[in-house]
Short mmCIF file of C-alpha atoms and ligand atoms in Angstrom, two decimals:
data_model
loop_
_atom_site.label_atom_id
_atom_site.label_comp_id
_atom_site.label_asym_id
_atom_site.label_seq_id
_atom_site.Cartn_x
_atom_site.Cartn_y
_atom_site.Cartn_z
CA MET A 25 -39.32 -24.26 -50.73
CA GLU A 26 -37.61 -25.88 -48.30
CA LEU A 27 -34.83 -25.93 -50.34
CA ILE A 28 -34.93 -22.13 -49.97
CA THR A 29 -35.78 -22.03 -46.16
CA GLU A 30 -33.08 -24.32 -45.32
CA PHE A 31 -30.46 -21.53 -47.79
CA VAL A 32 -31.81 -18.51 -45.60
CA GLU A 33 -31.15 -20.06 -42.36
CA LYS A 34 -28.05 -21.79 -43.30
CA GLU A 35 -26.58 -18.25 -44.91
CA ASN A 36 -28.17 -16.38 -41.73
CA ILE A 37 -29.82 -14.23 -44.67
CA SER A 38 -32.00 -11.69 -42.95
CA LEU A 39 -35.55 -11.85 -44.93
CA GLU A 40 -36.82 -8.70 -42.30
CA GLY A 41 -37.58 -5.75 -44.49
CA VAL A 42 -37.59 -7.54 -47.77
CA ARG A 43 -40.56 -6.49 -49.75
CA ARG A 44 -39.88 -8.55 -52.78
CA ALA A 45 -36.94 -11.31 -54.34
CA GLU A 46 -35.89 -10.96 -57.38
CA ILE A 47 -34.98 -13.56 -59.29
CA LEU A 48 -32.40 -12.79 -61.94
CA LEU A 49 -33.05 -15.24 -65.30
CA GLY A 50 -30.86 -16.24 -68.29
CA ARG A 51 -30.83 -18.28 -70.70
CA ASP A 52 -28.31 -19.76 -73.84
CA THR A 53 -28.50 -19.23 -77.06
CA ARG A 54 -29.89 -23.06 -77.65
CA PRO A 55 -33.86 -23.10 -79.44
CA SER A 56 -35.25 -24.50 -75.90
CA GLY A 57 -34.32 -21.51 -74.07
CA GLU A 58 -37.21 -19.50 -75.03
CA SER A 59 -40.09 -22.06 -73.92
CA LEU A 60 -37.63 -22.97 -71.07
CA LEU A 61 -37.85 -18.87 -70.02
CA GLU A 62 -41.14 -19.02 -70.19
CA ALA A 63 -41.99 -22.04 -67.83
CA ALA A 64 -39.60 -20.24 -65.02
CA LYS A 65 -41.39 -16.88 -65.41
CA GLN A 66 -44.83 -18.62 -65.08
CA GLY A 67 -43.09 -20.47 -61.63
CA ILE A 68 -42.25 -17.36 -60.98
CA SER A 69 -44.87 -15.34 -61.21
CA SER A 70 -46.76 -17.81 -58.86
CA ILE A 71 -44.91 -17.29 -55.77
CA LEU A 72 -45.89 -13.87 -53.82
CA GLY A 73 -43.29 -11.20 -53.67
CA ALA A 74 -41.31 -12.83 -56.51
CA VAL A 75 -40.33 -10.80 -59.14
CA ALA A 76 -38.67 -12.38 -62.50
CA ILE A 77 -35.97 -10.23 -64.26
CA ASP A 78 -34.98 -11.70 -67.88
CA MET A 79 -31.36 -10.73 -68.45
CA GLY A 80 -31.52 -11.93 -71.68
CA ILE A 81 -29.09 -14.51 -73.69
CA VAL A 82 -25.98 -15.07 -70.70
CA THR A 83 -22.99 -16.94 -69.96
CA THR A 84 -23.77 -19.18 -66.82
CA PRO A 85 -21.17 -17.16 -64.90
CA GLN A 86 -22.76 -13.30 -66.74
CA LEU A 87 -25.53 -14.09 -64.83
CA HIS A 88 -23.88 -15.07 -61.32
CA TRP A 89 -21.92 -11.46 -61.76
CA MET A 90 -25.44 -9.86 -62.27
CA VAL A 91 -26.99 -11.40 -59.00
CA ARG A 92 -23.97 -10.62 -56.92
CA ALA A 93 -23.77 -7.42 -57.98
CA ARG A 94 -27.61 -6.54 -57.89
CA ASN A 95 -26.79 -7.82 -54.13
CA LYS A 96 -24.32 -5.64 -53.34
CA ALA A 97 -26.86 -2.89 -54.86
CA ILE A 98 -23.96 -2.28 -57.53
CA LYS A 99 -24.92 -1.56 -61.26
CA ALA A 100 -25.95 -5.12 -63.15
CA SER A 101 -26.57 -5.17 -66.80
CA GLU A 102 -23.93 -6.85 -69.40
CA LEU A 103 -22.30 -3.61 -70.33
CA ASP A 104 -21.77 -2.96 -66.88
CA TYR A 105 -20.29 -6.23 -66.68
CA PHE A 106 -17.97 -5.36 -69.78
CA GLU A 107 -16.99 -2.28 -68.58
CA GLN A 108 -16.00 -3.35 -65.31
CA LEU A 109 -13.81 -6.24 -66.50
CA SER A 110 -12.56 -4.19 -69.59
CA SER A 111 -11.73 -1.07 -67.44
CA SER A 112 -9.85 -3.34 -64.35
CA PHE A 113 -8.03 -5.36 -67.51
CA ARG A 114 -6.86 -1.61 -68.39
CA CYS A 115 -5.69 -0.94 -65.15
CA LEU A 116 -3.63 -4.06 -64.46
CA ILE A 117 -1.78 -3.40 -68.58
CA ASP A 118 -1.34 0.26 -67.39
CA LEU A 119 0.37 -1.10 -64.32
CA ILE A 120 2.83 -3.46 -66.16
CA PRO A 121 6.70 -2.86 -65.07
CA SER A 122 8.30 -1.07 -67.82
CA GLY A 123 11.11 -3.36 -67.84
CA SER A 124 8.59 -6.38 -68.55
CA LYS A 125 10.08 -8.18 -72.18
CA ILE A 126 6.46 -7.40 -74.07
CA SER A 127 8.17 -8.37 -77.14
CA ASP A 128 8.68 -12.11 -75.93
CA VAL A 129 4.53 -12.63 -75.55
CA ASP A 130 3.16 -13.37 -79.44
CA GLU A 131 0.67 -10.65 -79.66
CA LYS A 132 -2.30 -12.89 -80.74
CA LEU A 133 -4.61 -15.18 -78.73
CA VAL A 134 -6.96 -17.57 -80.63
CA VAL A 135 -9.96 -18.50 -78.76
CA ASP A 136 -12.04 -21.96 -79.24
CA GLY A 137 -15.39 -20.85 -78.45
CA ALA A 138 -17.06 -24.15 -78.45
CA ASN A 139 -20.03 -23.14 -80.74
CA ARG A 140 -21.82 -21.55 -78.10
CA VAL A 141 -22.43 -18.60 -76.14
CA GLY A 142 -18.86 -17.77 -74.50
CA GLY A 143 -17.33 -17.49 -77.89
CA GLU A 144 -20.55 -15.14 -79.42
CA LYS A 145 -19.80 -13.02 -75.99
CA LEU A 146 -16.19 -12.81 -76.59
CA GLU A 147 -16.99 -11.67 -80.12
CA VAL A 148 -19.18 -8.03 -78.85
CA PHE A 149 -16.55 -8.43 -75.73
CA ARG A 150 -13.48 -7.88 -77.73
CA LYS A 151 -14.56 -4.54 -78.97
CA MET A 152 -13.72 -2.91 -75.92
CA LEU A 153 -10.49 -4.44 -75.23
CA ASP A 154 -7.71 -2.08 -76.31
CA GLY A 155 -4.25 -3.59 -76.28
CA MET A 156 -5.71 -7.39 -76.88
CA VAL A 157 -5.36 -9.03 -80.12
CA VAL A 158 -8.32 -11.96 -80.50
CA GLU A 159 -9.42 -14.20 -83.11
CA ILE A 160 -12.35 -16.48 -82.27
CA ARG A 161 -13.12 -19.63 -84.07
CA ASN A 162 -16.19 -21.76 -83.32
CA SER A 163 -17.79 -18.80 -82.64
CA GLY A 164 -21.15 -20.87 -83.31
CA LYS A 165 -22.19 -18.09 -85.96
CA ASP A 166 -21.06 -21.11 -88.52
CA GLY A 167 -23.48 -23.24 -87.10
CA GLY A 168 -21.03 -25.71 -85.44
CA VAL A 169 -22.31 -28.24 -82.92
CA LEU A 170 -22.00 -27.74 -79.42
CA ASN A 171 -19.12 -30.14 -77.56
CA GLU A 172 -18.74 -31.86 -81.20
CA GLY A 173 -14.49 -31.87 -80.75
CA VAL A 174 -14.39 -28.44 -79.19
CA GLY A 175 -14.63 -27.05 -76.38
CA ALA A 176 -12.72 -26.73 -73.12
CA ASP A 177 -13.79 -30.22 -71.78
CA TYR A 178 -12.61 -31.59 -75.13
CA VAL A 179 -9.44 -30.61 -75.21
CA GLN A 180 -8.54 -31.13 -71.70
CA LYS A 181 -10.10 -34.60 -71.41
CA GLU A 182 -8.95 -35.83 -75.34
CA LYS A 183 -5.78 -33.70 -75.31
CA PHE A 184 -6.38 -32.87 -78.87
CA ALA A 185 -6.60 -29.66 -80.54
CA PRO A 186 -10.45 -28.61 -81.19
CA SER A 187 -11.91 -28.32 -84.27
CA GLY A 188 -10.51 -25.41 -86.72
CA PHE A 189 -7.02 -25.72 -84.74
CA GLY A 190 -3.89 -27.66 -86.43
CA SER A 191 -1.31 -27.33 -87.85
CA GLN A 192 -1.57 -23.59 -89.00
CA ASP A 193 -1.63 -22.51 -85.26
CA VAL A 194 2.06 -24.22 -84.43
CA GLY A 195 2.97 -22.19 -81.52
CA LEU A 196 0.64 -20.04 -81.03
CA ARG A 197 -0.72 -19.11 -77.72
CA CYS A 198 -4.55 -20.62 -77.76
CA ALA A 199 -7.23 -20.94 -75.45
CA SER A 200 -10.86 -23.23 -75.29
CA LEU A 201 -13.98 -21.76 -73.60
CA ASP A 202 -16.58 -24.58 -72.85
CA GLY A 203 -20.61 -24.55 -73.95
CA ASP A 204 -21.31 -22.31 -71.19
CA ALA A 205 -18.42 -20.23 -70.53
CA ASP A 206 -17.53 -21.22 -66.86
CA ARG A 207 -14.33 -23.16 -67.50
CA LEU A 208 -10.88 -21.97 -69.12
CA VAL A 209 -8.07 -24.17 -70.73
CA TYR A 210 -5.29 -22.77 -72.66
CA PHE A 211 -2.95 -24.90 -74.90
CA SER A 212 -0.31 -24.52 -77.76
CA VAL A 213 0.08 -26.71 -80.84
CA PRO A 214 4.06 -28.10 -80.32
CA SER A 215 4.37 -29.20 -83.76
CA LYS A 216 3.02 -29.87 -87.60
CA SER A 217 3.38 -33.67 -87.29
CA CYS A 218 0.92 -34.56 -84.44
CA ASN A 219 -2.59 -34.05 -83.21
CA ASN A 220 -1.23 -33.46 -79.62
CA ILE A 221 -1.41 -30.24 -77.57
CA ASP A 222 0.38 -28.91 -74.86
CA LEU A 223 -2.24 -28.91 -72.31
CA VAL A 224 -2.16 -25.55 -69.99
CA ASP A 225 -5.08 -26.43 -67.58
CA GLY A 226 -6.88 -25.15 -64.81
CA ASP A 227 -4.09 -26.53 -62.53
CA LYS A 228 -1.73 -24.16 -64.00
CA ILE A 229 -3.96 -21.23 -64.65
CA LEU A 230 -4.33 -21.57 -60.51
CA SER A 231 -0.34 -21.56 -60.54
CA LEU A 232 -0.02 -18.60 -62.52
CA PHE A 233 -2.77 -16.54 -60.43
CA ALA A 234 -0.79 -17.42 -57.56
CA ILE A 235 2.37 -16.31 -58.45
CA PHE A 236 1.23 -13.02 -59.58
CA ILE A 237 -1.11 -12.93 -56.10
CA LYS A 238 2.11 -13.67 -53.94
CA GLU A 239 4.21 -11.10 -56.16
CA GLN A 240 2.08 -8.64 -54.85
CA LEU A 241 1.62 -9.43 -51.93
CA ASN A 242 5.30 -9.74 -50.80
CA THR A 243 5.87 -6.29 -52.53
CA LEU A 244 3.24 -4.86 -49.90
CA SER A 245 4.63 -6.06 -47.26
CA MET A 246 7.94 -4.84 -47.85
CA GLN A 247 8.86 -2.36 -45.19
CA GLY A 248 8.42 1.07 -46.40
CA THR A 249 5.93 2.83 -43.92
CA LYS A 250 5.64 2.11 -39.99
CA ASN A 251 2.09 2.80 -39.85
CA THR A 252 0.56 -0.40 -37.89
CA SER A 253 -1.90 -0.51 -40.98
CA SER A 254 0.75 -2.05 -43.18
CA SER A 255 1.76 -5.06 -40.94
CA TYR A 256 -1.44 -7.02 -42.22
CA HIS A 257 -0.55 -10.72 -43.04
CA ALA A 258 -3.10 -11.85 -45.71
CA ARG A 259 -3.40 -15.41 -45.55
CA LEU A 260 -3.08 -16.49 -49.19
CA GLY A 261 -4.83 -19.83 -49.52
CA VAL A 262 -5.35 -22.62 -52.90
CA VAL A 263 -8.14 -24.56 -53.14
CA GLN A 264 -7.87 -28.07 -55.19
CA THR A 265 -9.72 -31.14 -55.52
CA ALA A 266 -8.37 -34.85 -56.58
CA TYR A 267 -8.39 -33.97 -60.30
CA ALA A 268 -5.54 -32.31 -59.52
CA ASN A 269 -2.65 -33.08 -60.94
CA GLY A 270 0.17 -34.21 -58.43
CA ALA A 271 2.99 -31.99 -60.25
CA SER A 272 0.71 -29.16 -59.43
CA THR A 273 0.52 -29.72 -55.88
CA ASP A 274 3.78 -30.06 -55.61
CA TYR A 275 4.50 -26.87 -57.39
CA LEU A 276 2.38 -25.06 -55.18
CA LYS A 277 3.14 -26.38 -52.01
CA LYS A 278 6.75 -25.56 -53.08
CA LEU A 279 5.92 -21.93 -53.84
CA GLY A 280 5.26 -21.93 -49.58
CA LEU A 281 1.33 -21.85 -50.15
CA GLU A 282 -1.55 -24.02 -48.59
CA VAL A 283 -2.85 -26.22 -50.55
CA VAL A 284 -6.46 -27.70 -49.06
CA PHE A 285 -8.69 -30.40 -50.67
CA THR A 286 -12.25 -30.34 -51.18
CA PRO A 287 -14.66 -33.26 -52.93
CA THR A 288 -15.48 -32.29 -56.70
CA GLY A 289 -17.92 -29.58 -57.62
CA VAL A 290 -17.73 -25.67 -56.97
CA LYS A 291 -19.85 -26.11 -54.27
CA TYR A 292 -17.16 -27.59 -51.93
CA LEU A 293 -14.53 -25.61 -53.29
CA HIS A 294 -15.92 -22.72 -53.36
CA GLU A 295 -17.61 -22.82 -49.77
CA LYS A 296 -13.83 -24.18 -48.70
CA ALA A 297 -12.10 -20.63 -50.29
CA ALA A 298 -14.19 -18.76 -47.89
CA GLU A 299 -12.21 -19.34 -45.40
CA TYR A 300 -8.93 -17.37 -46.31
CA ASP A 301 -8.09 -13.39 -47.32
CA ILE A 302 -7.61 -14.36 -50.84
CA ARG A 303 -8.45 -17.99 -51.78
CA ILE A 304 -7.87 -19.30 -55.51
CA TYR A 305 -9.95 -22.44 -56.39
CA PHE A 306 -9.88 -24.28 -59.80
CA GLU A 307 -10.70 -27.56 -60.78
CA ALA A 308 -8.09 -29.22 -63.66
CA ASN A 309 -10.65 -29.03 -66.01
CA GLY A 310 -10.74 -25.11 -65.71
CA HIS A 311 -13.45 -23.95 -63.69
CA GLY A 312 -12.25 -21.85 -60.60
CA THR A 313 -11.96 -18.53 -59.82
CA ILE A 314 -10.54 -15.93 -56.38
CA ILE A 315 -12.17 -14.87 -53.75
CA PHE A 316 -11.10 -11.56 -51.95
CA SER A 317 -12.74 -10.99 -48.15
CA GLU A 318 -14.02 -7.65 -47.67
CA SER A 319 -11.85 -7.39 -44.75
CA PHE A 320 -8.60 -7.53 -47.22
CA LEU A 321 -10.12 -5.42 -49.87
CA CYS A 322 -11.33 -2.74 -46.86
CA TRP A 323 -7.41 -3.35 -45.95
CA LEU A 324 -5.99 -2.92 -49.48
CA GLU A 325 -8.35 0.40 -50.55
CA ALA A 326 -6.60 1.90 -47.02
CA ARG A 327 -3.02 0.67 -48.23
CA TYR A 328 -3.41 2.30 -51.43
CA GLN A 329 -5.16 6.02 -49.83
CA GLU A 330 -1.60 5.97 -47.48
CA CYS A 331 1.05 5.39 -50.19
CA SER A 332 -0.65 8.08 -52.15
CA SER A 333 -0.95 10.55 -49.46
CA VAL A 334 2.39 10.17 -48.03
CA SER A 335 4.12 10.12 -51.78
CA LYS A 336 6.10 7.24 -50.73
CA GLY A 337 6.36 3.28 -51.28
CA PRO A 338 5.18 4.15 -55.35
CA GLU A 339 5.57 0.20 -55.73
CA GLN A 340 3.25 -0.83 -52.69
CA GLN A 341 0.80 1.24 -54.11
CA LYS A 342 1.01 0.14 -57.49
CA ALA A 343 0.81 -3.49 -56.13
CA ALA A 344 -2.40 -2.59 -54.34
CA LEU A 345 -4.02 -1.26 -57.31
CA ARG A 346 -3.02 -4.44 -58.85
CA LEU A 347 -4.65 -6.77 -56.59
CA LEU A 348 -7.91 -4.32 -56.20
CA ALA A 349 -7.74 -4.58 -60.03
CA VAL A 350 -7.76 -8.27 -59.83
CA SER A 351 -10.73 -8.03 -57.66
CA LYS A 352 -13.09 -6.45 -60.22
CA LEU A 353 -11.78 -8.48 -62.91
CA ILE A 354 -11.94 -11.68 -61.74
CA ASN A 355 -15.62 -12.91 -61.24
CA GLN A 356 -15.78 -13.46 -57.51
CA ALA A 357 -19.38 -15.38 -57.91
CA VAL A 358 -18.22 -18.20 -59.63
CA GLY A 359 -15.67 -19.60 -62.51
CA ASP A 360 -15.99 -17.32 -65.73
CA ALA A 361 -14.26 -17.86 -68.56
CA LEU A 362 -14.32 -14.78 -70.08
CA SER A 363 -12.70 -13.17 -66.91
CA GLY A 364 -10.43 -15.35 -66.56
CA LEU A 365 -9.22 -15.30 -69.32
CA LEU A 366 -8.64 -11.35 -69.37
CA LEU A 367 -6.55 -12.06 -66.18
CA VAL A 368 -4.49 -14.53 -67.51
CA GLU A 369 -3.71 -12.42 -70.49
CA ALA A 370 -2.54 -9.32 -68.19
CA ILE A 371 -0.41 -11.66 -66.19
CA LEU A 372 1.28 -12.96 -68.88
CA GLN A 373 2.12 -9.33 -69.97
CA HIS A 374 3.10 -8.67 -66.68
CA MET A 375 5.20 -11.13 -66.58
CA GLY A 376 6.67 -11.15 -70.53
CA TRP A 377 5.65 -14.67 -70.81
CA SER A 378 4.82 -16.92 -73.39
CA ILE A 379 2.37 -19.62 -73.29
CA GLN A 380 5.33 -22.01 -73.18
CA ARG A 381 7.38 -20.50 -70.41
CA TRP A 382 3.85 -20.24 -68.78
CA SER A 383 3.93 -24.68 -69.38
CA GLU A 384 7.53 -25.19 -67.95
CA LEU A 385 6.52 -23.59 -64.86
CA TYR A 386 6.30 -27.32 -64.09
CA LYS A 387 6.10 -30.52 -65.79
CA ASP A 388 1.98 -32.84 -65.51
CA LEU A 389 2.42 -36.02 -64.68
CA PRO A 390 0.84 -38.22 -66.82
CA SER A 391 -2.71 -39.11 -66.34
CA ARG A 392 -6.04 -40.89 -67.93
CA GLN A 393 -9.34 -40.93 -66.83
CA LEU A 394 -11.96 -43.38 -67.79
CA LYS A 395 -15.29 -43.93 -67.23
CA VAL A 396 -17.25 -47.34 -65.90
CA LYS A 397 -20.42 -48.55 -66.01
CA VAL A 398 -22.02 -49.98 -62.80
CA VAL A 399 -25.40 -51.63 -61.51
CA ASP A 400 -25.54 -48.76 -58.99
CA ARG A 401 -23.05 -45.82 -58.72
CA THR A 402 -24.42 -44.75 -54.96
CA ALA A 403 -22.98 -47.99 -53.58
CA VAL A 404 -19.49 -45.99 -53.85
CA ILE A 405 -18.91 -44.09 -50.98
CA THR A 406 -15.83 -42.31 -50.39
CA ALA A 407 -13.58 -40.13 -47.57
CA ASN A 408 -11.01 -37.72 -47.41
CA ALA A 409 -12.06 -35.06 -50.37
CA GLU A 410 -13.04 -38.56 -52.50
CA THR A 411 -9.30 -40.00 -52.42
CA MET A 412 -10.72 -43.24 -50.62
CA VAL A 413 -13.39 -45.61 -51.35
CA VAL A 414 -14.91 -46.76 -47.85
CA ARG A 415 -17.70 -49.14 -49.49
CA PRO A 416 -17.56 -51.84 -51.64
CA LEU A 417 -15.54 -53.49 -48.37
CA GLY A 418 -11.64 -54.42 -50.12
CA ILE A 419 -11.64 -52.65 -53.21
CA GLN A 420 -9.55 -49.35 -51.82
CA GLU A 421 -6.92 -52.12 -50.44
CA ALA A 422 -7.50 -53.60 -54.39
CA ILE A 423 -6.85 -49.80 -55.87
CA ASN A 424 -3.63 -49.55 -53.22
CA ALA A 425 -2.13 -52.93 -54.12
CA GLU A 426 -2.25 -51.89 -58.07
CA THR A 427 -0.97 -48.06 -57.81
CA ALA A 428 1.99 -49.63 -55.23
CA LYS A 429 3.30 -51.33 -59.08
CA TYR A 430 3.67 -47.93 -60.62
CA PRO A 431 6.60 -45.45 -59.86
CA ARG A 432 5.05 -41.90 -58.90
CA GLY A 433 1.48 -43.93 -59.05
CA ARG A 434 -1.91 -42.34 -57.75
CA SER A 435 -5.38 -43.33 -58.19
CA PHE A 436 -8.66 -42.95 -57.43
CA ILE A 437 -12.24 -43.62 -57.88
CA ARG A 438 -15.75 -42.11 -57.42
CA PRO A 439 -19.17 -41.72 -58.44
CA SER A 440 -19.70 -38.94 -60.51
CA GLY A 441 -22.31 -36.18 -59.71
CA THR A 442 -23.66 -35.47 -63.50
CA GLU A 443 -23.33 -38.94 -65.01
CA ASP A 444 -24.17 -42.68 -64.38
CA VAL A 445 -20.81 -43.63 -63.96
CA ILE A 446 -17.76 -44.38 -61.83
CA ARG A 447 -15.20 -42.23 -62.52
CA VAL A 448 -11.59 -43.44 -62.80
CA TYR A 449 -8.48 -41.00 -62.34
CA ALA A 450 -4.94 -42.47 -62.33
CA GLU A 451 -1.70 -40.98 -62.66
CA ALA A 452 1.99 -42.28 -63.20
CA SER A 453 5.69 -41.32 -64.72
CA THR A 454 5.00 -42.28 -67.68
CA GLN A 455 1.86 -42.24 -69.97
CA GLU A 456 1.62 -45.93 -70.70
CA ALA A 457 1.72 -46.47 -66.69
CA ALA A 458 -0.74 -43.93 -66.24
CA ASP A 459 -2.88 -45.77 -69.27
CA SER A 460 -2.10 -49.09 -67.37
CA LEU A 461 -3.12 -48.29 -63.95
CA ALA A 462 -6.31 -46.65 -65.37
CA ASN A 463 -7.21 -50.28 -66.74
CA SER A 464 -6.67 -51.80 -64.02
CA VAL A 465 -8.52 -50.04 -61.46
CA ALA A 466 -11.86 -49.50 -64.10
CA ARG A 467 -11.34 -53.52 -64.37
CA LEU A 468 -11.76 -53.82 -60.34
CA VAL A 469 -14.49 -51.17 -60.50
CA ASP A 470 -16.19 -53.68 -62.95
CA GLN A 471 -15.03 -56.73 -60.70
CA PHE A 472 -16.63 -55.02 -57.73
CA LEU A 473 -19.29 -53.22 -58.75
CA GLY A 474 -20.52 -54.21 -62.66
CA PHE A 475 -22.95 -55.93 -63.90
CA GLY A 476 -20.91 -59.33 -63.82
CA SER A 477 -20.93 -58.86 -59.84
CA SER A 478 -24.64 -59.01 -58.91
C1 LIG B 15 -13.94 -35.07 -63.54
C2 LIG B 15 -14.60 -33.69 -63.99
O1 LIG B 15 -14.34 -33.08 -64.63
N1 LIG B 15 -16.04 -33.76 -63.44
C3 LIG B 15 -16.52 -32.51 -63.32
C4 LIG B 15 -18.22 -32.91 -63.67
O2 LIG B 15 -18.47 -33.57 -62.86
P1 LIG B 15 -18.95 -35.38 -61.91
O3 LIG B 15 -19.54 -34.89 -60.60
O4 LIG B 15 -17.72 -35.74 -62.08
O5 LIG B 15 -19.49 -35.74 -63.14
O6 LIG B 15 -19.19 -32.39 -63.76
C5 LIG B 15 -19.18 -31.04 -62.47
C6 LIG B 15 -19.60 -29.81 -62.98
O7 LIG B 15 -19.58 -29.27 -64.23
C7 LIG B 15 -17.67 -30.51 -62.73
O8 LIG B 15 -17.58 -29.29 -61.52
C8 LIG B 15 -16.67 -31.46 -62.12
O9 LIG B 15 -15.17 -31.30 -62.22
#
């Protein structure tokens, strides 16, 4: 109750006139889901005025979408979710400029469903997606195990093709969802001779979205009408965490975008993002979304109407329509692999880009992540969006001294919020250097905080 009261106060939610609270419940495909659902229902029924609504088996982002839709008094079933996504996807495809070299884009997309609910939902959803050829592997139907050599986390951290993918897929555009379908990464298999992949991570998804949105904003701000409503300067902001590859941040800044950093965890990214008209946030691991302010969406609607009524500025009208479609296609409540995937697909078609062209936007700096078990991870206190350690004393200086030995070196440590470990991140100009820096910093962590240190 305390947490709820705190949240209601912080978000300034008026409870006056509210007769009952609806609590939407969803579960995934694991057998434990049924008993957890029952327990949640019983808990909710003991709260006066609270009603549980069972939305069935859904992905995490679908459930968030449903809550947001319900709060906006929009229809919120799974079918409504699929219909909104597929119609806005279709709208973006219909608005593709006739000059786009669609033939450059390989038709087929192959998706790793991580043996969980996202793969299953995509199986159902793809029947509504004309204009897209999707093959789904690891959909969960064939009894594969969650997160065992599959899924976005495995692909991003290990940089290996997931189970079921390999030399037969060389050059194809592939995507990987995570277990609850709130993360998405893309990859391609560059050659038959090795297991390595060319990873297109959350940072590059963010970059693709940013380029597309910026293109539409530029079109909208072109001279056309003298009406004052057209002179709105939308603030496009980008939010990353310290795990964003340094090359991506350089690239985004060169595009002229404002890039801000928050600690790891979507609650921080989402909150920070709320300060802009259009805000794109992504973690390198593929969790992210775009949020549009209500005032910007109202302006876009007006701009769209204005362009159509005076029948001029068709390009501006299309740009407004594209942005409106993006606002409906992307799940503004939270990172959503299914909605993100459709937006990526629509933008690649719009640009006429293959996955290789997309990947070449910039070259990732080689990086390495490690985790170290320590006596007490809460002994590490960080500052500056987790890029520096203020406690224990002395460790940051030691990390700095180590990092300074490597060209383009960058390294930081932070206590994980989900595992009992300290995470180490390092990047440098070569993979060997990044590995060596990560190992040195891991040794420092062990020295300062490990079991031998106490
Ligand atoms: C390096 C990394 O991938 N960290 C993940 C992981 O958090 P940690 O606090 O690092 O354990 O799980 C979080 C929740 O899924 C996700 O938001 C975050 O990005």
